[in-house]
């Protein structure tokens, strides 16, 4: 029986994207992410078919651990190929992310009900599958803010789930990310959902976007990345347009409110789930 290597470790939530990138660069075939016991960390499990990939991942994590004390030690286990496939499929099941939206993997049978929509996400990146509160908060805000004919910018698209949702709500979307691995996953998911004619996927950050006058901008990324971008985002949004921010812990609410005030945004609306918040702010007319 073919065996796979499973590498499991606990990392601070704000480093999960970085660690995910390191694991994919090392050659992992998939990652599972679960909330840690203290809610500030996540538990990541990566699966490797080849030993050299596992060794490369361990070396990269050892280097990262020298600078980031919060990254825990990696626990290595051997998993039969059949069991790994079963675990992977069992972990990623459909999620009702909002009243109207169901998000799930391509192997699952999904129904959203009357007036609802199904979003198919191949969970290669482990993020943007609808399992995390920050994704669900962003989807809830998009559901309320986006209408047919709107132009939407999805900054830090990841799996592409938010841009796909915007397109299924009738918008045209520009989706950007700095991670080439994420972009490949996003393009695959955009095609699988039949919205390639309405979602343009670009490599880069806000500087890669030449357009302005968006009706809605959505960004599900960490607060320390969001704050320096608020001025640039304001310049890309039309007057009266809405900015949707997620990926923010509730303890960071004061910080994000003050940053929005400094950059001349309107008074934000805050939505909550667990220890995470989503923020919706309007560019004043």
XYZ file of N, CA and C in Angstrom:
855
model
N 0.850 -1.199 0.000
C 0.000 0.000 0.000
C 0.884 1.248 0.000
N 0.571 2.196 -0.873
C 1.323 3.440 -0.940
C 1.086 4.275 0.310
N 2.184 4.867 0.829
C 2.100 5.670 2.049
C 2.410 7.133 1.737
N 1.729 8.024 2.438
C 1.976 9.454 2.362
C 2.496 9.930 3.709
N 3.182 11.065 3.694
C 3.654 11.671 4.932
C 2.743 12.827 5.307
N 2.266 12.810 6.552
C 1.423 13.882 7.079
C 2.242 14.693 8.073
N 2.326 15.984 7.841
C 3.085 16.897 8.692
C 2.093 17.852 9.352
N 2.055 17.863 10.684
C 1.075 18.670 11.423
C 1.794 19.631 12.361
N 1.347 20.883 12.395
C 1.933 21.870 13.300
C 0.915 22.949 13.623
N 1.140 23.632 14.744
C 0.324 24.771 15.155
C 1.067 26.055 14.825
N 0.357 27.016 14.232
C 0.977 28.295 13.867
C 0.040 29.435 14.252
N 0.581 30.631 14.543
C -0.284 31.787 14.778
C -1.160 32.054 13.559
N -2.401 32.456 13.799
C -3.329 32.676 12.699
C -2.819 33.656 11.667
N -2.070 34.689 12.119
C -1.617 35.698 11.158
C -0.434 35.222 10.316
N 0.088 34.029 10.609
C 1.159 33.463 9.789
C 0.677 32.320 8.907
N -0.617 32.025 8.958
C -1.113 30.844 8.254
C -0.927 30.945 6.742
N -1.129 32.126 6.164
C -0.922 32.282 4.720
C 0.537 32.035 4.353
N 1.450 32.594 5.161
C 2.881 32.423 4.906
C 3.274 30.952 4.982
N 2.829 30.267 6.030
C 3.170 28.852 6.198
C 2.554 28.016 5.074
N 1.318 28.337 4.694
C 0.684 27.628 3.585
C 1.517 27.753 2.318
N 1.996 28.961 2.040
C 2.833 29.174 0.864
C 4.113 28.358 0.909
N 4.756 28.309 2.089
C 5.978 27.518 2.237
C 5.711 26.034 1.984
N 4.601 25.545 2.506
C 4.268 24.127 2.344
C 3.989 23.776 0.885
N 3.282 24.670 0.174
C 3.008 24.402 -1.236
C 4.277 24.499 -2.074
N 5.154 25.449 -1.738
C 6.428 25.535 -2.452
C 7.248 24.265 -2.261
N 7.121 23.643 -1.084
C 7.861 22.413 -0.796
C 7.260 21.201 -1.494
N 6.024 21.316 -1.974
C 5.443 20.230 -2.740
C 4.289 19.499 -2.107
N 3.639 20.093 -1.098
C 2.490 19.420 -0.512
C 1.369 19.260 -1.537
N 0.609 18.186 -1.390
C -0.533 17.952 -2.277
C -1.829 18.493 -1.710
N -1.812 18.905 -0.462
C -3.022 19.457 0.140
C -2.796 19.809 1.593
N -3.583 20.753 2.086
C -3.463 21.228 3.466
C -4.840 21.268 4.098
N -4.925 20.815 5.333
C -6.118 20.994 6.156
C -5.800 22.060 7.197
N -6.762 22.909 7.504
C -6.576 23.950 8.512
C -7.747 23.910 9.478
N -7.441 23.834 10.767
C -8.457 23.835 11.805
C -8.098 24.875 12.851
N -9.104 25.448 13.517
C -8.847 26.373 14.608
C -8.122 25.662 15.733
N -7.140 26.346 16.331
C -6.440 25.796 17.482
C -7.255 25.959 18.749
N -6.765 25.377 19.818
C -7.503 25.389 21.082
C -7.653 26.792 21.649
N -6.651 27.670 21.415
C -6.705 29.006 22.020
C -7.260 30.072 21.079
N -7.704 29.674 19.876
C -8.351 30.559 18.896
C -7.401 31.575 18.264
N -6.173 31.730 18.784
C -5.216 32.633 18.143
C -4.302 31.868 17.194
N -4.291 30.538 17.313
C -3.485 29.679 16.460
C -4.395 28.809 15.589
N -3.830 28.297 14.522
C -4.516 27.293 13.715
C -3.640 26.051 13.646
N -4.268 24.908 13.459
C -3.533 23.653 13.274
C -3.548 23.310 11.793
N -2.367 23.170 11.231
C -2.229 22.894 9.808
C -1.665 21.490 9.621
N -2.288 20.728 8.735
C -1.802 19.396 8.374
C -1.556 19.376 6.872
N -0.327 19.067 6.485
C 0.052 19.020 5.072
C 0.434 17.591 4.701
N 0.055 17.184 3.500
C 0.295 15.816 3.042
C 1.307 15.822 1.895
N 2.291 14.928 2.005
C 3.357 14.848 1.009
C 3.458 13.427 0.472
N 3.538 13.339 -0.862
C 3.699 12.033 -1.496
C 5.154 11.604 -1.485
N 6.070 12.580 -1.535
C 7.495 12.276 -1.628
C 8.229 12.768 -0.385
N 9.207 11.993 0.037
C 9.969 12.322 1.236
C 10.752 13.616 1.060
N 11.265 13.862 -0.164
C 12.039 15.085 -0.355
C 11.180 16.332 -0.155
N 9.893 16.236 -0.478
C 8.996 17.360 -0.229
C 8.804 17.611 1.245
N 8.615 16.533 1.999
C 8.466 16.671 3.447
C 9.733 17.250 4.058
N 10.902 16.790 3.587
C 12.171 17.290 4.109
C 12.346 18.773 3.789
N 11.965 19.175 2.578
C 12.062 20.592 2.206
C 11.141 21.444 3.065
N 9.940 20.936 3.348
C 9.003 21.677 4.198
C 9.540 21.814 5.611
N 10.096 20.736 6.153
C 10.646 20.783 7.507
C 11.785 21.787 7.595
N 12.650 21.809 6.589
C 13.765 22.756 6.582
C 13.266 24.200 6.510
N 12.261 24.451 5.657
C 11.710 25.807 5.540
C 11.068 26.253 6.848
N 10.366 25.342 7.507
C 9.725 25.678 8.781
C 10.761 25.919 9.868
N 11.848 25.161 9.849
C 12.922 25.388 10.823
C 13.507 26.783 10.659
N 13.684 27.218 9.415
C 14.205 28.568 9.172
C 13.210 29.619 9.647
N 11.931 29.397 9.367
C 10.904 30.348 9.794
C 10.839 30.427 11.310
N 11.010 29.297 11.972
C 10.903 29.245 13.430
C 11.997 30.069 14.107
N 13.103 30.290 13.435
C 14.171 31.113 13.996
C 13.730 32.563 14.162
N 12.811 33.011 13.296
C 12.323 34.397 13.352
C 10.955 34.513 14.005
N 10.185 33.444 13.993
C 8.808 33.473 14.496
C 8.646 32.416 15.588
N 8.736 32.866 16.840
C 8.722 31.926 17.960
C 7.391 31.194 18.092
N 6.316 31.747 17.535
C 5.000 31.145 17.713
C 4.729 29.931 16.850
N 5.638 29.622 15.917
C 5.440 28.464 15.046
C 5.848 27.206 15.800
N 4.911 26.295 15.982
C 5.173 25.098 16.770
C 5.973 24.054 16.014
N 6.446 23.033 16.730
C 7.184 21.947 16.082
C 6.270 21.117 15.188
N 6.851 20.538 14.159
C 6.084 19.718 13.222
C 6.080 18.263 13.679
N 4.908 17.666 13.696
C 4.749 16.248 14.022
C 4.548 15.490 12.715
N 5.351 14.454 12.502
C 5.331 13.711 11.246
C 4.708 12.336 11.470
N 3.810 11.940 10.578
C 3.182 10.621 10.650
C 3.034 10.062 9.243
N 3.040 8.754 9.127
C 2.809 8.081 7.859
C 1.325 7.727 7.741
N 0.738 8.030 6.586
C -0.691 7.814 6.373
C -0.881 7.012 5.085
N -1.649 5.912 5.107
C -1.930 5.191 3.859
C -2.632 6.094 2.855
N -2.298 5.928 1.571
C -2.861 6.793 0.532
C -4.383 6.782 0.556
N -4.977 5.614 0.705
C -6.432 5.521 0.712
C -7.019 6.308 1.880
N -6.380 6.197 3.051
C -6.886 6.903 4.231
C -6.731 8.407 4.082
N -5.603 8.835 3.479
C -5.391 10.277 3.277
C -6.467 10.853 2.370
N -6.802 10.124 1.308
C -7.866 10.602 0.437
C -9.200 10.685 1.143
N -9.485 9.703 1.983
C -10.736 9.719 2.747
C -10.758 10.880 3.731
N -9.620 11.117 4.412
C -9.544 12.226 5.363
C -9.741 13.561 4.654
N -9.105 13.708 3.512
C -9.193 14.955 2.744
C -10.641 15.249 2.356
N -11.310 14.242 1.829
C -12.691 14.437 1.393
C -13.632 14.616 2.573
N -13.349 13.929 3.679
C -14.199 14.083 4.861
C -14.048 15.466 5.471
N -12.843 16.018 5.398
C -12.592 17.334 6.000
C -13.308 18.437 5.232
N -13.278 18.372 3.903
C -13.862 19.434 3.086
C -15.258 19.029 2.628
N -16.233 19.444 3.381
C -17.633 19.200 3.085
C -18.322 20.533 2.778
N -19.463 20.515 2.102
C -20.162 21.766 1.794
C -20.494 22.567 3.046
N -20.420 23.879 2.914
C -20.708 24.812 4.006
C -21.765 25.798 3.529
N -22.807 25.991 4.320
C -23.756 27.074 4.020
C -23.135 28.346 4.573
N -22.516 29.108 3.684
C -21.754 30.272 4.102
C -22.640 31.470 4.416
N -23.774 31.596 3.704
C -24.739 32.667 3.941
C -26.130 32.070 3.746
N -27.139 32.910 3.886
C -28.506 32.423 3.664
C -28.698 31.887 2.251
N -27.969 32.457 1.290
C -28.156 32.081 -0.113
C -27.033 31.233 -0.687
N -25.849 31.275 -0.091
C -24.665 30.679 -0.710
C -24.219 29.409 -0.005
N -23.985 28.369 -0.802
C -23.376 27.128 -0.329
C -22.036 26.979 -1.038
N -20.976 26.744 -0.261
C -19.629 26.587 -0.806
C -19.153 25.172 -0.510
N -18.608 24.497 -1.527
C -18.149 23.140 -1.298
C -17.242 22.647 -2.400
N -16.644 21.464 -2.209
C -15.701 20.907 -3.178
C -16.420 20.264 -4.356
N -15.700 20.011 -5.446
C -16.351 19.492 -6.655
C -16.897 18.080 -6.508
N -16.414 17.313 -5.529
C -16.902 15.935 -5.383
C -18.185 15.836 -4.564
N -18.639 16.942 -3.980
C -19.817 16.911 -3.111
C -21.079 17.254 -3.894
N -22.184 16.656 -3.492
C -23.483 17.031 -4.030
C -23.999 18.221 -3.227
N -24.356 19.297 -3.929
C -24.742 20.529 -3.239
C -26.021 21.099 -3.825
N -26.878 21.590 -2.965
C -28.073 22.318 -3.363
C -28.190 23.549 -2.483
N -28.427 24.692 -3.096
C -28.543 25.933 -2.337
C -29.987 26.296 -2.039
N -30.941 25.641 -2.705
C -32.340 25.968 -2.483
C -32.806 27.076 -3.404
N -34.105 27.392 -3.377
C -34.666 28.431 -4.249
C -33.972 29.779 -4.038
N -33.560 30.396 -5.134
C -32.917 31.702 -5.065
C -31.491 31.670 -4.574
N -30.958 30.476 -4.314
C -29.600 30.367 -3.795
C -28.586 30.106 -4.888
N -27.324 30.009 -4.486
C -26.261 29.737 -5.443
C -25.229 28.809 -4.825
N -24.670 27.954 -5.667
C -23.620 27.021 -5.276
C -22.291 27.534 -5.818
N -21.270 27.562 -4.967
C -19.923 27.957 -5.364
C -19.014 26.751 -5.170
N -18.416 26.285 -6.264
C -17.546 25.110 -6.227
C -16.100 25.567 -6.053
N -15.453 25.076 -4.997
C -14.075 25.449 -4.712
C -13.233 24.190 -4.552
N -12.237 24.038 -5.416
C -11.248 22.970 -5.253
C -10.322 23.392 -4.113
N -10.312 22.660 -2.994
C -9.661 23.169 -1.773
C -8.161 22.937 -1.723
N -7.462 23.321 -2.772
C -6.014 23.124 -2.780
C -5.307 24.048 -1.793
N -5.853 25.250 -1.620
C -5.188 26.217 -0.755
C -5.629 26.124 0.698
N -6.647 25.324 0.980
C -7.211 25.160 2.329
C -7.946 26.404 2.799
N -7.613 27.574 2.280
C -8.311 28.799 2.656
C -9.349 29.136 1.586
N -10.327 29.959 1.954
C -11.334 30.354 0.981
C -12.258 29.235 0.597
N -12.499 28.298 1.526
C -13.408 27.184 1.259
C -14.758 27.385 1.924
N -14.929 28.507 2.638
C -16.174 28.760 3.354
C -16.161 28.243 4.773
N -15.108 27.528 5.145
C -15.038 26.977 6.494
C -14.669 28.034 7.527
N -13.941 29.061 7.112
C -13.448 30.044 8.079
C -14.419 31.207 8.230
N -14.479 31.733 9.455
C -15.402 32.834 9.749
C -15.146 34.044 8.859
N -13.876 34.348 8.591
C -13.579 35.553 7.810
C -14.128 35.449 6.390
N -14.076 34.249 5.808
C -14.656 34.060 4.474
C -16.164 34.243 4.511
N -16.804 33.660 5.509
C -18.265 33.772 5.607
C -18.693 35.217 5.849
N -17.952 35.953 6.662
C -18.283 37.363 6.895
C -18.197 38.163 5.594
N -17.147 37.927 4.817
C -17.000 38.646 3.548
C -18.118 38.282 2.578
N -18.491 37.009 2.531
C -19.578 36.587 1.649
C -20.905 37.205 2.069
N -21.169 37.269 3.369
C -22.406 37.899 3.851
C -22.469 39.359 3.430
N -21.345 40.060 3.564
C -21.320 41.474 3.183
C -21.471 41.647 1.674
N -20.821 40.790 0.897
C -20.962 40.858 -0.560
C -22.403 40.629 -0.984
N -23.052 39.672 -0.360
C -24.434 39.342 -0.701
C -25.335 40.558 -0.577
N -25.054 41.416 0.384
C -25.854 42.624 0.607
C -25.422 43.786 -0.273
N -24.127 43.842 -0.617
C -23.589 45.039 -1.266
C -23.571 44.977 -2.786
N -23.506 43.774 -3.356
C -23.264 43.631 -4.797
C -24.560 43.364 -5.546
N -24.696 44.045 -6.689
C -25.853 43.833 -7.548
C -25.437 43.688 -8.996
N -26.368 43.314 -9.866
C -26.066 43.157 -11.288
C -25.448 44.421 -11.878
N -24.394 44.237 -12.665
C -23.742 45.351 -13.330
C -22.670 46.037 -12.522
N -22.522 45.698 -11.247
C -21.481 46.314 -10.424
C -20.097 45.871 -10.882
N -19.117 46.710 -10.577
C -17.709 46.375 -10.797
C -17.064 46.174 -9.435
N -16.434 45.023 -9.253
C -15.908 44.622 -7.949
C -14.417 44.329 -8.066
N -13.663 44.767 -7.062
C -12.251 44.414 -6.930
C -12.099 43.488 -5.732
N -11.522 42.319 -5.968
C -11.246 41.343 -4.907
C -9.741 41.328 -4.687
N -9.298 41.941 -3.597
C -7.871 42.086 -3.308
C -7.419 40.951 -2.389
N -6.431 40.163 -2.858
C -6.005 38.994 -2.100
C -6.981 37.860 -2.302
N -7.222 37.507 -3.554
C -8.344 36.622 -3.896
C -8.207 35.204 -3.367
N -6.964 34.696 -3.207
C -6.795 33.339 -2.683
C -7.428 32.304 -3.593
N -8.415 31.583 -3.080
C -9.106 30.556 -3.872
C -10.015 31.145 -4.938
N -10.266 32.459 -4.864
C -11.174 33.105 -5.809
C -12.619 33.114 -5.370
N -12.904 32.605 -4.167
C -14.300 32.422 -3.746
C -15.078 33.730 -3.715
N -14.448 34.830 -3.293
C -15.188 36.092 -3.186
C -15.461 36.680 -4.569
N -14.478 36.619 -5.447
C -14.698 37.095 -6.807
C -15.750 36.279 -7.536
N -15.741 34.967 -7.312
C -16.752 34.094 -7.916
C -18.135 34.449 -7.389
N -18.236 34.674 -6.083
C -19.524 35.064 -5.498
C -20.021 36.365 -6.107
N -19.118 37.343 -6.256
C -19.513 38.622 -6.848
C -20.038 38.421 -8.267
N -19.351 37.574 -9.041
C -19.791 37.315 -10.413
C -21.155 36.638 -10.437
N -21.388 35.716 -9.531
C -22.681 35.025 -9.491
C -23.796 35.947 -9.008
N -23.419 37.033 -8.337
C -24.397 38.051 -7.952
C -24.649 39.049 -9.080
N -23.956 38.871 -10.210
C -24.206 39.699 -11.383
C -23.152 40.731 -11.688
N -22.064 40.748 -10.909
C -21.024 41.757 -11.094
C -19.938 41.273 -12.046
N -19.103 42.216 -12.459
C -17.838 41.899 -13.107
C -16.737 42.166 -12.089
N -15.727 41.296 -12.041
C -14.761 41.356 -10.956
C -13.331 41.291 -11.479
N -12.462 42.079 -10.855
C -11.018 41.943 -11.014
C -10.500 41.333 -9.721
N -9.841 40.177 -9.813
C -9.349 39.456 -8.640
C -7.829 39.411 -8.695
N -7.164 39.884 -7.637
C -5.701 39.948 -7.642
C -5.137 39.226 -6.427
N -3.927 38.703 -6.598
C -3.207 38.069 -5.497
C -1.725 38.092 -5.836
N -0.892 38.126 -4.804
C 0.555 38.146 -5.029
C 1.137 36.738 -5.102
N 0.350 35.719 -4.786
C 0.832 34.339 -4.703
C 0.489 33.582 -5.988
N 1.488 33.187 -6.787
C 1.197 32.468 -8.038
C 0.456 31.152 -7.821
N 0.727 30.459 -6.709
C 0.026 29.204 -6.429
C -1.457 29.472 -6.211
N -1.751 30.524 -5.440
C -3.148 30.898 -5.212
C -3.827 31.277 -6.521
N -3.116 31.978 -7.386
C -3.708 32.408 -8.654
C -4.082 31.225 -9.535
N -3.236 30.199 -9.555
C -3.574 28.999 -10.327
C -4.857 28.370 -9.792
N -4.970 28.291 -8.467
C -6.164 27.739 -7.836
C -7.381 28.605 -8.146
N -7.203 29.933 -8.089
C -8.314 30.847 -8.368
C -8.805 30.689 -9.805
N -7.886 30.620 -10.751
C -8.286 30.470 -12.162
C -9.039 29.162 -12.377
N -8.570 28.100 -11.738
C -9.249 26.807 -11.850
C -10.674 26.901 -11.306
N -10.824 27.561 -10.164
C -12.147 27.676 -9.551
C -13.067 28.595 -10.346
N -12.515 29.671 -10.886
C -13.310 30.572 -11.728
C -13.874 29.802 -12.918
N -13.027 28.999 -13.567
C -13.485 28.211 -14.714
C -14.530 27.179 -14.298
N -14.308 26.526 -13.159
C -15.235 25.483 -12.703
C -16.617 26.036 -12.406
N -16.685 27.320 -12.054
C -17.968 27.947 -11.737
C -18.597 28.656 -12.927
N -17.948 28.574 -14.081
C -18.524 29.137 -15.294
C -18.578 30.651 -15.330
N -17.629 31.317 -14.642
C -17.663 32.786 -14.600
C -16.373 33.396 -15.148
N -15.642 32.640 -15.980
C -14.381 33.152 -16.509
C -14.574 34.401 -17.363
N -15.772 34.588 -17.907
C -16.040 35.776 -18.714
C -16.330 36.999 -17.858
N -16.467 36.807 -16.538
C -16.796 37.928 -15.647
C -15.770 38.164 -14.548
N -14.769 37.297 -14.437
C -13.729 37.456 -13.420
C -12.367 37.465 -14.101
N -11.649 38.574 -13.973
C -10.286 38.691 -14.486
C -9.324 38.479 -13.321
N -8.420 37.520 -13.453
C -7.486 37.176 -12.382
C -6.108 37.728 -12.735
N -5.539 38.546 -11.829
C -4.263 39.211 -12.077
C -3.273 38.903 -10.964
N -1.984 38.867 -11.316
C -0.921 38.693 -10.332
C -0.450 40.063 -9.853
N -0.416 40.255 -8.535
C 0.063 41.506 -7.972
C -0.813 41.979 -6.837
N -0.524 43.191 -6.376
C -1.322 43.809 -5.321
C -2.134 44.945 -5.941
N -2.436 45.948 -5.168
C -3.284 47.038 -5.652
C -2.646 47.750 -6.844
N -1.306 47.779 -6.903
C -0.626 48.465 -7.999
C -0.845 47.781 -9.345
N -1.219 46.499 -9.322
C -1.460 45.771 -10.573
C -2.789 46.137 -11.206
N -3.628 46.846 -10.459
C -4.971 47.194 -10.928
C -4.930 48.589 -11.536
N -5.173 48.680 -12.826
C -5.112 49.969 -13.523
C -6.428 50.731 -13.433
N -7.495 50.009 -13.147
C -8.814 50.632 -13.142
C -9.074 51.377 -11.834
N -10.096 52.218 -11.874
C -10.614 52.879 -10.677
C -12.134 52.926 -10.825
N -12.795 53.523 -9.855
C -14.236 53.662 -9.940
C -15.008 52.391 -9.666
N -14.407 51.467 -8.896
C -15.132 50.239 -8.548
C -16.330 50.565 -7.656
N -17.375 49.775 -7.793
C -18.550 49.936 -6.930
C -18.328 49.303 -5.562
N -17.592 48.201 -5.542
C -17.314 47.471 -4.302
C -15.878 46.968 -4.354
N -15.181 47.100 -3.242
C -13.870 46.471 -3.070
C -13.960 45.558 -1.859
N -13.491 44.316 -2.007
C -13.485 43.369 -0.894
C -12.057 42.880 -0.692
N -11.642 42.809 0.578
C -10.295 42.338 0.915
C -10.368 41.507 2.182
N -10.120 40.223 2.050
C -10.076 39.320 3.203
C -8.615 38.980 3.464
N -7.916 39.921 4.085
C -6.500 39.752 4.397
C -6.233 40.331 5.780
N -5.044 40.102 6.293
C -4.763 40.452 7.681
C -4.699 41.959 7.889
N -5.009 42.361 9.118
C -5.128 43.779 9.447
C -3.845 44.545 9.167
N -2.698 43.974 9.514
C -1.443 44.712 9.325
C -1.133 44.923 7.842
N -1.739 44.113 6.976
C -1.604 44.323 5.534
C -2.651 45.320 5.043
N -3.848 45.251 5.588
C -4.946 46.121 5.160
C -4.679 47.595 5.448
N -4.224 47.888 6.662
C -4.160 49.282 7.117
C -3.349 50.171 6.173
N -2.146 49.779 5.739
C -1.392 50.666 4.843
C -2.030 50.851 3.464
N -2.990 50.002 3.112
C -3.605 50.064 1.784
C -4.873 50.905 1.738
N -5.361 51.357 2.894
C -6.679 51.999 2.928
C -6.750 53.252 2.061
N -5.681 54.027 2.013
C -5.679 55.216 1.167
C -5.768 54.868 -0.307
N -4.967 53.881 -0.741
C -5.008 53.448 -2.140
C -6.370 52.859 -2.496
N -6.952 52.099 -1.579
C -8.263 51.502 -1.845
C -9.325 52.579 -2.008
N -9.236 53.621 -1.210
C -10.194 54.735 -1.319
C -10.124 55.362 -2.711
N -8.902 55.472 -3.243
C -8.732 56.060 -4.566
C -9.256 55.195 -5.700
N -9.444 53.894 -5.453
C -9.934 52.993 -6.498
C -11.449 52.810 -6.456
N -12.084 53.330 -5.427
C -13.525 53.138 -5.240
C -14.273 54.398 -5.668
N -15.415 54.231 -6.305
C -16.211 55.407 -6.661
C -16.780 56.046 -5.398
N -17.158 57.310 -5.498
C -17.820 57.971 -4.372
C -19.138 57.263 -4.082
N -19.375 56.962 -2.829
C -20.556 56.203 -2.450
C -20.380 54.701 -2.553
N -19.210 54.256 -3.060
C -18.932 52.824 -3.151
C -18.614 52.237 -1.786
N -18.639 50.909 -1.715
C -18.471 50.232 -0.427
C -17.181 49.416 -0.384
N -16.525 49.517 0.753
C -15.324 48.742 1.044
C -15.681 47.664 2.058
N -15.372 46.407 1.732
C -15.640 45.278 2.626
C -14.298 44.703 3.064
N -14.061 44.710 4.361
C -12.817 44.183 4.921
C -13.128 43.001 5.823
N -12.315 41.961 5.714
C -12.453 40.813 6.602
C -11.050 40.335 6.960
N -10.961 39.208 7.694
C -9.657 38.760 8.169
C -9.191 39.528 9.385
N -10.130 40.150 10.102
C -9.817 41.031 11.233
C -10.314 40.391 12.524
N -9.443 40.266 13.508
C -9.846 39.759 14.815
C -10.606 40.835 15.578
N -11.525 40.414 16.452
C -12.323 41.418 17.163
C -11.463 42.325 18.030
N -10.318 41.835 18.510
C -9.441 42.683 19.322
C -8.751 43.764 18.482
N -8.863 43.676 17.154
C -8.271 44.678 16.272
C -9.290 45.712 15.804
N -10.494 45.676 16.361
C -11.557 46.569 15.898
C -11.194 48.035 16.079
N -10.666 48.395 17.235
C -10.305 49.798 17.473
C -9.249 50.243 16.468
N -8.266 49.396 16.224
C -7.201 49.727 15.276
C -7.755 49.995 13.882
N -8.659 49.141 13.411
C -9.173 49.319 12.052
C -10.107 50.523 11.981
N -10.875 50.783 13.035
C -11.737 51.971 13.053
C -10.897 53.244 12.980
N -9.830 53.306 13.750
C -8.977 54.497 13.746
C -8.306 54.681 12.390
N -7.883 53.579 11.776
C -7.244 53.671 10.465
C -8.231 54.162 9.404
N -9.470 53.703 9.457
C -10.493 54.172 8.523
C -10.777 55.656 8.718
N -10.802 56.085 9.966
C -11.053 57.497 10.256
C -9.920 58.366 9.703
N -8.684 57.919 9.869
C -7.526 58.687 9.388
C -7.526 58.829 7.872
N -8.090 57.857 7.183
C -8.069 57.869 5.715
C -9.409 58.302 5.119
N -10.222 58.959 5.949
C -11.430 59.667 5.489
C -12.510 58.747 4.937
N -12.696 57.588 5.563
C -13.829 56.735 5.229
C -15.013 57.093 6.107
N -16.206 56.696 5.653
C -17.395 56.896 6.470
C -17.396 55.969 7.677
N -18.317 56.223 8.603
C -18.428 55.394 9.805
C -18.729 53.949 9.405
N -17.902 52.991 9.843
C -18.073 51.615 9.370
C -19.188 50.863 10.082
N -19.764 49.911 9.367
C -20.645 48.912 9.965
C -19.791 47.690 10.283
N -19.976 47.105 11.448
C -19.190 45.941 11.862
C -20.120 44.740 12.008
N -19.758 43.627 11.370
C -20.495 42.374 11.526
C -19.560 41.367 12.186
N -20.124 40.400 12.905
C -19.301 39.550 13.768
C -19.654 38.077 13.611
N -18.641 37.249 13.769
C -18.833 35.809 13.902
C -17.659 35.265 14.712
N -17.971 34.668 15.856
C -16.911 34.180 16.722
C -16.014 35.325 17.149
N -14.708 35.127 17.006
C -13.745 36.163 17.380
C -13.278 36.975 16.177
N -14.035 36.926 15.094
C -13.673 37.638 13.875
C -14.729 38.681 13.549
N -14.292 39.735 12.867
C -15.228 40.771 12.436
C -15.044 41.051 10.945
N -16.119 41.520 10.341
C -16.079 42.082 9.011
C -16.473 43.544 9.112
N -15.915 44.360 8.256
C -16.152 45.802 8.299
C -16.626 46.263 6.924
N -17.697 47.036 6.909
C -18.206 47.625 5.672
C -18.187 49.136 5.839
N -17.426 49.811 4.992
C -17.318 51.270 5.053
C -17.605 51.852 3.675
N -18.132 53.050 3.664
C -18.493 53.712 2.409
C -17.549 54.869 2.144
N -17.184 55.056 0.876
C -16.444 56.261 0.512
C -17.439 57.410 0.440
N -17.239 58.454 1.230
C -18.212 59.554 1.242
C -18.405 60.159 -0.145
N -19.622 60.569 -0.419
C -19.948 61.161 -1.719
C -19.323 62.540 -1.856
